[in-house]
Amino acid sequence: MKHPIYIIGMALLLFASCGRQQQAKSVVKEFMEQQLNRQDVSYLDFTDLDSTHALSDSVIQSMHQRGKQGVDYLERKHRTLLYLRAQYLQDSDTLSTTFYLDPEATGIVAYKENY
C-alpha cells in the first residue's frame, strides 16, 4: 500500500521541480532583456536548477562590482541560493552566464560571466 503513495509523492516532487526550473528560466530571460540589455540573443541551453550555500556576501559583492552598472539585484535574505547557467548566442558569439537566484526563483541575487 505504501508503494503507490511513494510513487505519487515522487511524481509531485518532479512536477514541482520542473515548474521551478521553468520559472527560473523565465526570470533569467527577463533579467537579461531588462537589466543587461540583451534582447537579441538565442538561447542554446540551460543547466538544471541547483542550490548552493558556498557564496559569501563578499563574493556576491564582487560579482555586483564586476557586473553591469545600474543593475537592480534582489537582496540576499537566505544563505542558500539557487543557480542556473545559461548558454546563448549573441551576434555570432557563444556566451555563458551563471545566475544566482533567491530560493523561490523569483529574482536574481547576482550573476557572473563565464569566460
PDB file of N, CA, C and O in Angstrom, residues 40-110:
ATOM      1  N   ASP A  40      18.588  40.587 -28.243  1.00  0.00           N
ATOM      2  CA  ASP A  40      18.801  39.793 -29.457  1.00  0.00           C
ATOM      3  C   ASP A  40      19.700  38.597 -29.198  1.00  0.00           C
ATOM      4  O   ASP A  40      20.763  38.461 -29.789  1.00  0.00           O
ATOM      5  N   VAL A  41      19.260  37.720 -28.304  1.00  0.00           N
ATOM      6  CA  VAL A  41      20.040  36.514 -28.023  1.00  0.00           C
ATOM      7  C   VAL A  41      19.199  35.289 -28.356  1.00  0.00           C
ATOM      8  O   VAL A  41      17.970  35.310 -28.295  1.00  0.00           O
ATOM      9  N   SER A  42      19.887  34.232 -28.728  1.00  0.00           N
ATOM     10  CA  SER A  42      19.250  32.939 -28.949  1.00  0.00           C
ATOM     11  C   SER A  42      19.759  32.000 -27.869  1.00  0.00           C
ATOM     12  O   SER A  42      20.974  31.831 -27.724  1.00  0.00           O
ATOM     13  N   TYR A  43      18.852  31.409 -27.121  1.00  0.00           N
ATOM     14  CA  TYR A  43      19.242  30.531 -26.024  1.00  0.00           C
ATOM     15  C   TYR A  43      19.529  29.143 -26.560  1.00  0.00           C
ATOM     16  O   TYR A  43      18.731  28.564 -27.290  1.00  0.00           O
ATOM     17  N   LEU A  44      20.687  28.621 -26.193  1.00  0.00           N
ATOM     18  CA  LEU A  44      21.073  27.289 -26.612  1.00  0.00           C
ATOM     19  C   LEU A  44      20.742  26.255 -25.562  1.00  0.00           C
ATOM     20  O   LEU A  44      20.247  25.179 -25.867  1.00  0.00           O
ATOM     21  N   ASP A  45      21.032  26.601 -24.299  1.00  0.00           N
ATOM     22  CA  ASP A  45      20.893  25.594 -23.254  1.00  0.00           C
ATOM     23  C   ASP A  45      20.847  26.251 -21.883  1.00  0.00           C
ATOM     24  O   ASP A  45      21.424  27.321 -21.668  1.00  0.00           O
ATOM     25  N   PHE A  46      20.142  25.604 -20.979  1.00  0.00           N
ATOM     26  CA  PHE A  46      20.144  25.961 -19.568  1.00  0.00           C
ATOM     27  C   PHE A  46      20.524  24.709 -18.792  1.00  0.00           C
ATOM     28  O   PHE A  46      20.068  23.613 -19.116  1.00  0.00           O
ATOM     29  N   THR A  47      21.342  24.867 -17.772  1.00  0.00           N
ATOM     30  CA  THR A  47      21.639  23.736 -16.902  1.00  0.00           C
ATOM     31  C   THR A  47      20.432  23.476 -16.013  1.00  0.00           C
ATOM     32  O   THR A  47      19.508  24.280 -15.946  1.00  0.00           O
ATOM     33  N   ASP A  48      20.458  22.367 -15.315  1.00  0.00           N
ATOM     34  CA  ASP A  48      19.419  22.104 -14.325  1.00  0.00           C
ATOM     35  C   ASP A  48      19.588  23.074 -13.161  1.00  0.00           C
ATOM     36  O   ASP A  48      20.709  23.422 -12.780  1.00  0.00           O
ATOM     37  N   LEU A  49      18.490  23.499 -12.618  1.00  0.00           N
ATOM     38  CA  LEU A  49      18.500  24.371 -11.453  1.00  0.00           C
ATOM     39  C   LEU A  49      19.060  23.598 -10.272  1.00  0.00           C
ATOM     40  O   LEU A  49      18.681  22.455 -10.039  1.00  0.00           O
ATOM     41  N   ASP A  50      19.983  24.209  -9.542  1.00  0.00           N
ATOM     42  CA  ASP A  50      20.588  23.553  -8.391  1.00  0.00           C
ATOM     43  C   ASP A  50      20.752  24.576  -7.285  1.00  0.00           C
ATOM     44  O   ASP A  50      20.522  25.769  -7.481  1.00  0.00           O
ATOM     45  N   SER A  51      21.163  24.132  -6.112  1.00  0.00           N
ATOM     46  CA  SER A  51      21.329  25.041  -4.979  1.00  0.00           C
ATOM     47  C   SER A  51      22.780  25.071  -4.518  1.00  0.00           C
ATOM     48  O   SER A  51      23.539  24.139  -4.749  1.00  0.00           O
ATOM     49  N   THR A  52      23.126  26.193  -3.895  1.00  0.00           N
ATOM     50  CA  THR A  52      24.458  26.350  -3.335  1.00  0.00           C
ATOM     51  C   THR A  52      24.366  27.228  -2.091  1.00  0.00           C
ATOM     52  O   THR A  52      23.526  28.106  -2.007  1.00  0.00           O
ATOM     53  N   HIS A  53      25.239  26.967  -1.148  1.00  0.00           N
ATOM     54  CA  HIS A  53      25.370  27.844   0.016  1.00  0.00           C
ATOM     55  C   HIS A  53      26.830  28.283   0.161  1.00  0.00           C
ATOM     56  O   HIS A  53      27.232  28.804   1.178  1.00  0.00           O
ATOM     57  N   ALA A  54      27.594  28.088  -0.910  1.00  0.00           N
ATOM     58  CA  ALA A  54      29.028  28.355  -0.866  1.00  0.00           C
ATOM     59  C   ALA A  54      29.397  29.806  -1.193  1.00  0.00           C
ATOM     60  O   ALA A  54      30.568  30.141  -1.172  1.00  0.00           O
ATOM     61  N   LEU A  55      28.437  30.652  -1.470  1.00  0.00           N
ATOM     62  CA  LEU A  55      28.739  32.040  -1.810  1.00  0.00           C
ATOM     63  C   LEU A  55      28.669  32.924  -0.567  1.00  0.00           C
ATOM     64  O   LEU A  55      27.630  33.025   0.069  1.00  0.00           O
ATOM     65  N   SER A  56      29.764  33.565  -0.287  1.00  0.00           N
ATOM     66  CA  SER A  56      29.773  34.508   0.832  1.00  0.00           C
ATOM     67  C   SER A  56      29.248  35.859   0.349  1.00  0.00           C
ATOM     68  O   SER A  56      29.155  36.119  -0.849  1.00  0.00           O
ATOM     69  N   ASP A  57      28.931  36.718   1.278  1.00  0.00           N
ATOM     70  CA  ASP A  57      28.464  38.056   0.920  1.00  0.00           C
ATOM     71  C   ASP A  57      29.540  38.834   0.159  1.00  0.00           C
ATOM     72  O   ASP A  57      29.223  39.607  -0.743  1.00  0.00           O
ATOM     73  N   SER A  58      30.798  38.616   0.504  1.00  0.00           N
ATOM     74  CA  SER A  58      31.873  39.325  -0.195  1.00  0.00           C
ATOM     75  C   SER A  58      32.005  38.861  -1.645  1.00  0.00           C
ATOM     76  O   SER A  58      32.309  39.658  -2.533  1.00  0.00           O
ATOM     77  N   VAL A  59      31.761  37.587  -1.913  1.00  0.00           N
ATOM     78  CA  VAL A  59      31.798  37.085  -3.290  1.00  0.00           C
ATOM     79  C   VAL A  59      30.647  37.695  -4.087  1.00  0.00           C
ATOM     80  O   VAL A  59      30.824  38.104  -5.238  1.00  0.00           O
ATOM     81  N   ILE A  60      29.486  37.781  -3.473  1.00  0.00           N
ATOM     82  CA  ILE A  60      28.343  38.396  -4.148  1.00  0.00           C
ATOM     83  C   ILE A  60      28.625  39.867  -4.429  1.00  0.00           C
ATOM     84  O   ILE A  60      28.349  40.363  -5.528  1.00  0.00           O
ATOM     85  N   GLN A  61      29.206  40.571  -3.473  1.00  0.00           N
ATOM     86  CA  GLN A  61      29.573  41.977  -3.690  1.00  0.00           C
ATOM     87  C   GLN A  61      30.558  42.114  -4.848  1.00  0.00           C
ATOM     88  O   GLN A  61      30.455  43.030  -5.654  1.00  0.00           O
ATOM     89  N   SER A  62      31.511  41.210  -4.916  1.00  0.00           N
ATOM     90  CA  SER A  62      32.485  41.221  -6.009  1.00  0.00           C
ATOM     91  C   SER A  62      31.797  41.017  -7.359  1.00  0.00           C
ATOM     92  O   SER A  62      32.132  41.679  -8.347  1.00  0.00           O
ATOM     93  N   MET A  63      30.828  40.103  -7.418  1.00  0.00           N
ATOM     94  CA  MET A  63      30.070  39.894  -8.661  1.00  0.00           C
ATOM     95  C   MET A  63      29.291  41.154  -9.039  1.00  0.00           C
ATOM     96  O   MET A  63      29.222  41.512 -10.213  1.00  0.00           O
ATOM     97  N   HIS A  64      28.724  41.829  -8.061  1.00  0.00           N
ATOM     98  CA  HIS A  64      27.996  43.063  -8.322  1.00  0.00           C
ATOM     99  C   HIS A  64      28.924  44.119  -8.910  1.00  0.00           C
ATOM    100  O   HIS A  64      28.547  44.826  -9.844  1.00  0.00           O
ATOM    101  N   GLN A  65      30.147  44.221  -8.365  1.00  0.00           N
ATOM    102  CA  GLN A  65      31.095  45.222  -8.847  1.00  0.00           C
ATOM    103  C   GLN A  65      31.583  44.916 -10.258  1.00  0.00           C
ATOM    104  O   GLN A  65      31.817  45.825 -11.044  1.00  0.00           O
ATOM    105  N   ARG A  66      31.756  43.631 -10.584  1.00  0.00           N
ATOM    106  CA  ARG A  66      32.199  43.240 -11.924  1.00  0.00           C
ATOM    107  C   ARG A  66      31.085  43.315 -12.955  1.00  0.00           C
ATOM    108  O   ARG A  66      31.342  43.415 -14.139  1.00  0.00           O
ATOM    109  N   GLY A  67      29.854  43.253 -12.495  1.00  0.00           N
ATOM    110  CA  GLY A  67      28.707  43.259 -13.406  1.00  0.00           C
ATOM    111  C   GLY A  67      28.431  44.639 -13.958  1.00  0.00           C
ATOM    112  O   GLY A  67      29.111  45.624 -13.657  1.00  0.00           O
ATOM    113  N   LYS A  68      27.414  44.694 -14.774  1.00  0.00           N
ATOM    114  CA  LYS A  68      26.998  45.946 -15.402  1.00  0.00           C
ATOM    115  C   LYS A  68      26.513  46.926 -14.334  1.00  0.00           C
ATOM    116  O   LYS A  68      25.804  46.550 -13.410  1.00  0.00           O
ATOM    117  N   GLN A  69      26.886  48.177 -14.479  1.00  0.00           N
ATOM    118  CA  GLN A  69      26.465  49.212 -13.534  1.00  0.00           C
ATOM    119  C   GLN A  69      24.974  49.496 -13.694  1.00  0.00           C
ATOM    120  O   GLN A  69      24.427  49.427 -14.789  1.00  0.00           O
ATOM    121  N   GLY A  70      24.303  49.793 -12.603  1.00  0.00           N
ATOM    122  CA  GLY A  70      22.902  50.157 -12.630  1.00  0.00           C
ATOM    123  C   GLY A  70      21.934  48.985 -12.632  1.00  0.00           C
ATOM    124  O   GLY A  70      20.749  49.168 -12.862  1.00  0.00           O
ATOM    125  N   VAL A  71      22.428  47.796 -12.379  1.00  0.00           N
ATOM    126  CA  VAL A  71      21.565  46.616 -12.356  1.00  0.00           C
ATOM    127  C   VAL A  71      20.864  46.522 -11.006  1.00  0.00           C
ATOM    128  O   VAL A  71      21.473  46.743  -9.961  1.00  0.00           O
ATOM    129  N   ASP A  72      19.579  46.211 -11.030  1.00  0.00           N
ATOM    130  CA  ASP A  72      18.809  46.034  -9.794  1.00  0.00           C
ATOM    131  C   ASP A  72      18.816  44.555  -9.413  1.00  0.00           C
ATOM    132  O   ASP A  72      18.256  43.730 -10.123  1.00  0.00           O
ATOM    133  N   TYR A  73      19.474  44.258  -8.305  1.00  0.00           N
ATOM    134  CA  TYR A  73      19.539  42.888  -7.800  1.00  0.00           C
ATOM    135  C   TYR A  73      18.530  42.707  -6.678  1.00  0.00           C
ATOM    136  O   TYR A  73      18.197  43.657  -5.967  1.00  0.00           O
ATOM    137  N   LEU A  74      18.094  41.488  -6.507  1.00  0.00           N
ATOM    138  CA  LEU A  74      17.261  41.138  -5.368  1.00  0.00           C
ATOM    139  C   LEU A  74      18.168  41.026  -4.144  1.00  0.00           C
ATOM    140  O   LEU A  74      19.287  40.537  -4.248  1.00  0.00           O
ATOM    141  N   GLU A  75      17.713  41.490  -3.005  1.00  0.00           N
ATOM    142  CA  GLU A  75      18.513  41.412  -1.777  1.00  0.00           C
ATOM    143  C   GLU A  75      18.628  39.960  -1.324  1.00  0.00           C
ATOM    144  O   GLU A  75      17.652  39.207  -1.350  1.00  0.00           O
ATOM    145  N   ARG A  76      19.815  39.587  -0.905  1.00  0.00           N
ATOM    146  CA  ARG A  76      20.026  38.228  -0.390  1.00  0.00           C
ATOM    147  C   ARG A  76      19.467  38.142   1.025  1.00  0.00           C
ATOM    148  O   ARG A  76      19.887  38.863   1.917  1.00  0.00           O
ATOM    149  N   LYS A  77      18.526  37.216   1.226  1.00  0.00           N
ATOM    150  CA  LYS A  77      17.915  37.033   2.536  1.00  0.00           C
ATOM    151  C   LYS A  77      18.177  35.644   3.098  1.00  0.00           C
ATOM    152  O   LYS A  77      17.875  35.380   4.250  1.00  0.00           O
ATOM    153  N   HIS A  78      18.700  34.736   2.259  1.00  0.00           N
ATOM    154  CA  HIS A  78      18.918  33.355   2.658  1.00  0.00           C
ATOM    155  C   HIS A  78      20.356  32.955   2.349  1.00  0.00           C
ATOM    156  O   HIS A  78      20.958  33.442   1.397  1.00  0.00           O
ATOM    157  N   ARG A  79      20.888  32.062   3.152  1.00  0.00           N
ATOM    158  CA  ARG A  79      22.245  31.560   2.911  1.00  0.00           C
ATOM    159  C   ARG A  79      22.290  30.713   1.642  1.00  0.00           C
ATOM    160  O   ARG A  79      23.210  30.811   0.849  1.00  0.00           O
ATOM    161  N   THR A  80      21.285  29.892   1.434  1.00  0.00           N
ATOM    162  CA  THR A  80      21.249  29.023   0.261  1.00  0.00           C
ATOM    163  C   THR A  80      20.607  29.754  -0.907  1.00  0.00           C
ATOM    164  O   THR A  80      19.552  30.370  -0.765  1.00  0.00           O
ATOM    165  N   LEU A  81      21.260  29.691  -2.051  1.00  0.00           N
ATOM    166  CA  LEU A  81      20.750  30.281  -3.282  1.00  0.00           C
ATOM    167  C   LEU A  81      20.606  29.200  -4.340  1.00  0.00           C
ATOM    168  O   LEU A  81      21.250  28.150  -4.262  1.00  0.00           O
ATOM    169  N   LEU A  82      19.785  29.463  -5.324  1.00  0.00           N
ATOM    170  CA  LEU A  82      19.682  28.593  -6.489  1.00  0.00           C
ATOM    171  C   LEU A  82      20.587  29.162  -7.572  1.00  0.00           C
ATOM    172  O   LEU A  82      20.826  30.364  -7.617  1.00  0.00           O
ATOM    173  N   TYR A  83      21.092  28.288  -8.431  1.00  0.00           N
ATOM    174  CA  TYR A  83      21.851  28.808  -9.568  1.00  0.00           C
ATOM    175  C   TYR A  83      21.484  28.069 -10.839  1.00  0.00           C
ATOM    176  O   TYR A  83      21.041  26.928 -10.825  1.00  0.00           O
ATOM    177  N   LEU A  84      21.644  28.800 -11.941  1.00  0.00           N
ATOM    178  CA  LEU A  84      21.287  28.308 -13.259  1.00  0.00           C
ATOM    179  C   LEU A  84      22.261  28.915 -14.249  1.00  0.00           C
ATOM    180  O   LEU A  84      22.493  30.132 -14.225  1.00  0.00           O
ATOM    181  N   ARG A  85      22.859  28.089 -15.088  1.00  0.00           N
ATOM    182  CA  ARG A  85      23.778  28.585 -16.111  1.00  0.00           C
ATOM    183  C   ARG A  85      23.057  28.612 -17.453  1.00  0.00           C
ATOM    184  O   ARG A  85      22.421  27.639 -17.843  1.00  0.00           O
ATOM    185  N   ALA A  86      23.149  29.750 -18.124  1.00  0.00           N
ATOM    186  CA  ALA A  86      22.546  29.908 -19.447  1.00  0.00           C
ATOM    187  C   ALA A  86      23.659  30.003 -20.482  1.00  0.00           C
ATOM    188  O   ALA A  86      24.623  30.745 -20.304  1.00  0.00           O
ATOM    189  N   GLN A  87      23.511  29.255 -21.558  1.00  0.00           N
ATOM    190  CA  GLN A  87      24.421  29.352 -22.697  1.00  0.00           C
ATOM    191  C   GLN A  87      23.593  29.925 -23.842  1.00  0.00           C
ATOM    192  O   GLN A  87      22.476  29.447 -24.112  1.00  0.00           O
ATOM    193  N   TYR A  88      24.123  30.933 -24.518  1.00  0.00           N
ATOM    194  CA  TYR A  88      23.331  31.627 -25.528  1.00  0.00           C
ATOM    195  C   TYR A  88      24.223  32.213 -26.606  1.00  0.00           C
ATOM    196  O   TYR A  88      25.444  32.344 -26.440  1.00  0.00           O
ATOM    197  N   LEU A  89      23.600  32.550 -27.728  1.00  0.00           N
ATOM    198  CA  LEU A  89      24.283  33.209 -28.838  1.00  0.00           C
ATOM    199  C   LEU A  89      23.910  34.676 -28.830  1.00  0.00           C
ATOM    200  O   LEU A  89      22.731  35.024 -28.759  1.00  0.00           O
ATOM    201  N   GLN A  90      24.924  35.524 -28.894  1.00  0.00           N
ATOM    202  CA  GLN A  90      24.698  36.951 -29.071  1.00  0.00           C
ATOM    203  C   GLN A  90      25.578  37.364 -30.228  1.00  0.00           C
ATOM    204  O   GLN A  90      26.801  37.191 -30.172  1.00  0.00           O
ATOM    205  N   ASP A  91      24.956  37.892 -31.265  1.00  0.00           N
ATOM    206  CA  ASP A  91      25.626  38.108 -32.543  1.00  0.00           C
ATOM    207  C   ASP A  91      26.120  36.733 -33.001  1.00  0.00           C
ATOM    208  O   ASP A  91      25.335  35.827 -33.128  1.00  0.00           O
ATOM    209  N   SER A  92      27.413  36.553 -33.187  1.00  0.00           N
ATOM    210  CA  SER A  92      27.903  35.225 -33.579  1.00  0.00           C
ATOM    211  C   SER A  92      28.741  34.590 -32.470  1.00  0.00           C
ATOM    212  O   SER A  92      29.406  33.585 -32.685  1.00  0.00           O
ATOM    213  N   ASP A  93      28.680  35.169 -31.271  1.00  0.00           N
ATOM    214  CA  ASP A  93      29.447  34.658 -30.137  1.00  0.00           C
ATOM    215  C   ASP A  93      28.601  33.747 -29.257  1.00  0.00           C
ATOM    216  O   ASP A  93      27.450  34.057 -28.956  1.00  0.00           O
ATOM    217  N   THR A  94      29.190  32.636 -28.823  1.00  0.00           N
ATOM    218  CA  THR A  94      28.545  31.764 -27.848  1.00  0.00           C
ATOM    219  C   THR A  94      29.021  32.193 -26.469  1.00  0.00           C
ATOM    220  O   THR A  94      30.221  32.183 -26.196  1.00  0.00           O
ATOM    221  N   LEU A  95      28.096  32.587 -25.630  1.00  0.00           N
ATOM    222  CA  LEU A  95      28.416  33.098 -24.297  1.00  0.00           C
ATOM    223  C   LEU A  95      27.730  32.250 -23.234  1.00  0.00           C
ATOM    224  O   LEU A  95      26.742  31.566 -23.510  1.00  0.00           O
ATOM    225  N   SER A  96      28.250  32.331 -22.009  1.00  0.00           N
ATOM    226  CA  SER A  96      27.681  31.594 -20.887  1.00  0.00           C
ATOM    227  C   SER A  96      27.717  32.483 -19.649  1.00  0.00           C
ATOM    228  O   SER A  96      28.717  33.140 -19.371  1.00  0.00           O
ATOM    229  N   THR A  97      26.610  32.506 -18.936  1.00  0.00           N
ATOM    230  CA  THR A  97      26.494  33.291 -17.712  1.00  0.00           C
ATOM    231  C   THR A  97      25.810  32.443 -16.652  1.00  0.00           C
ATOM    232  O   THR A  97      24.856  31.729 -16.945  1.00  0.00           O
ATOM    233  N   THR A  98      26.315  32.517 -15.425  1.00  0.00           N
ATOM    234  CA  THR A  98      25.692  31.833 -14.297  1.00  0.00           C
ATOM    235  C   THR A  98      24.902  32.852 -13.493  1.00  0.00           C
ATOM    236  O   THR A  98      25.423  33.917 -13.147  1.00  0.00           O
ATOM    237  N   PHE A  99      23.659  32.520 -13.206  1.00  0.00           N
ATOM    238  CA  PHE A  99      22.764  33.395 -12.450  1.00  0.00           C
ATOM    239  C   PHE A  99      22.460  32.756 -11.104  1.00  0.00           C
ATOM    240  O   PHE A  99      22.187  31.565 -11.027  1.00  0.00           O
ATOM    241  N   TYR A 100      22.506  33.556 -10.047  1.00  0.00           N
ATOM    242  CA  TYR A 100      22.195  33.110  -8.696  1.00  0.00           C
ATOM    243  C   TYR A 100      20.865  33.739  -8.295  1.00  0.00           C
ATOM    244  O   TYR A 100      20.719  34.960  -8.313  1.00  0.00           O
ATOM    245  N   LEU A 101      19.909  32.898  -7.970  1.00  0.00           N
ATOM    246  CA  LEU A 101      18.553  33.327  -7.667  1.00  0.00           C
ATOM    247  C   LEU A 101      18.208  33.071  -6.207  1.00  0.00           C
ATOM    248  O   LEU A 101      18.822  32.223  -5.554  1.00  0.00           O
ATOM    249  N   ASP A 102      17.187  33.770  -5.724  1.00  0.00           N
ATOM    250  CA  ASP A 102      16.678  33.508  -4.379  1.00  0.00           C
ATOM    251  C   ASP A 102      16.053  32.109  -4.349  1.00  0.00           C
ATOM    252  O   ASP A 102      15.779  31.534  -5.402  1.00  0.00           O
ATOM    253  N   PRO A 103      15.830  31.532  -3.167  1.00  0.00           N
ATOM    254  CA  PRO A 103      15.313  30.160  -3.070  1.00  0.00           C
ATOM    255  C   PRO A 103      13.944  29.934  -3.729  1.00  0.00           C
ATOM    256  O   PRO A 103      13.609  28.822  -4.087  1.00  0.00           O
ATOM    257  N   GLU A 104      13.167  30.989  -3.905  1.00  0.00           N
ATOM    258  CA  GLU A 104      11.858  30.854  -4.543  1.00  0.00           C
ATOM    259  C   GLU A 104      11.942  31.024  -6.056  1.00  0.00           C
ATOM    260  O   GLU A 104      10.930  30.917  -6.756  1.00  0.00           O
ATOM    261  N   ALA A 105      13.135  31.325  -6.578  1.00  0.00           N
ATOM    262  CA  ALA A 105      13.373  31.541  -8.012  1.00  0.00           C
ATOM    263  C   ALA A 105      12.536  32.691  -8.553  1.00  0.00           C
ATOM    264  O   ALA A 105      11.994  32.625  -9.651  1.00  0.00           O
ATOM    265  N   THR A 106      12.451  33.774  -7.770  1.00  0.00           N
ATOM    266  CA  THR A 106      11.667  34.929  -8.202  1.00  0.00           C
ATOM    267  C   THR A 106      12.527  36.112  -8.620  1.00  0.00           C
ATOM    268  O   THR A 106      12.004  37.070  -9.185  1.00  0.00           O
ATOM    269  N   GLY A 107      13.825  36.082  -8.339  1.00  0.00           N
ATOM    270  CA  GLY A 107      14.684  37.197  -8.697  1.00  0.00           C
ATOM    271  C   GLY A 107      16.152  36.830  -8.660  1.00  0.00           C
ATOM    272  O   GLY A 107      16.550  35.831  -8.052  1.00  0.00           O
ATOM    273  N   ILE A 108      16.972  37.650  -9.301  1.00  0.00           N
ATOM    274  CA  ILE A 108      18.413  37.434  -9.405  1.00  0.00           C
ATOM    275  C   ILE A 108      19.116  38.153  -8.264  1.00  0.00           C
ATOM    276  O   ILE A 108      18.918  39.348  -8.054  1.00  0.00           O
ATOM    277  N   VAL A 109      19.958  37.426  -7.534  1.00  0.00           N
ATOM    278  CA  VAL A 109      20.747  37.986  -6.446  1.00  0.00           C
ATOM    279  C   VAL A 109      22.108  38.444  -6.973  1.00  0.00           C
ATOM    280  O   VAL A 109      22.645  39.468  -6.564  1.00  0.00           O
ATOM    281  N   ALA A 110      22.668  37.687  -7.936  1.00  0.00           N
ATOM    282  CA  ALA A 110      23.954  38.030  -8.543  1.00  0.00           C
ATOM    283  C   ALA A 110      24.111  37.202  -9.823  1.00  0.00           C
ATOM    284  O   ALA A 110      23.363  36.245 -10.045  1.00  0.00           O
TER     285      ALA A 110
END
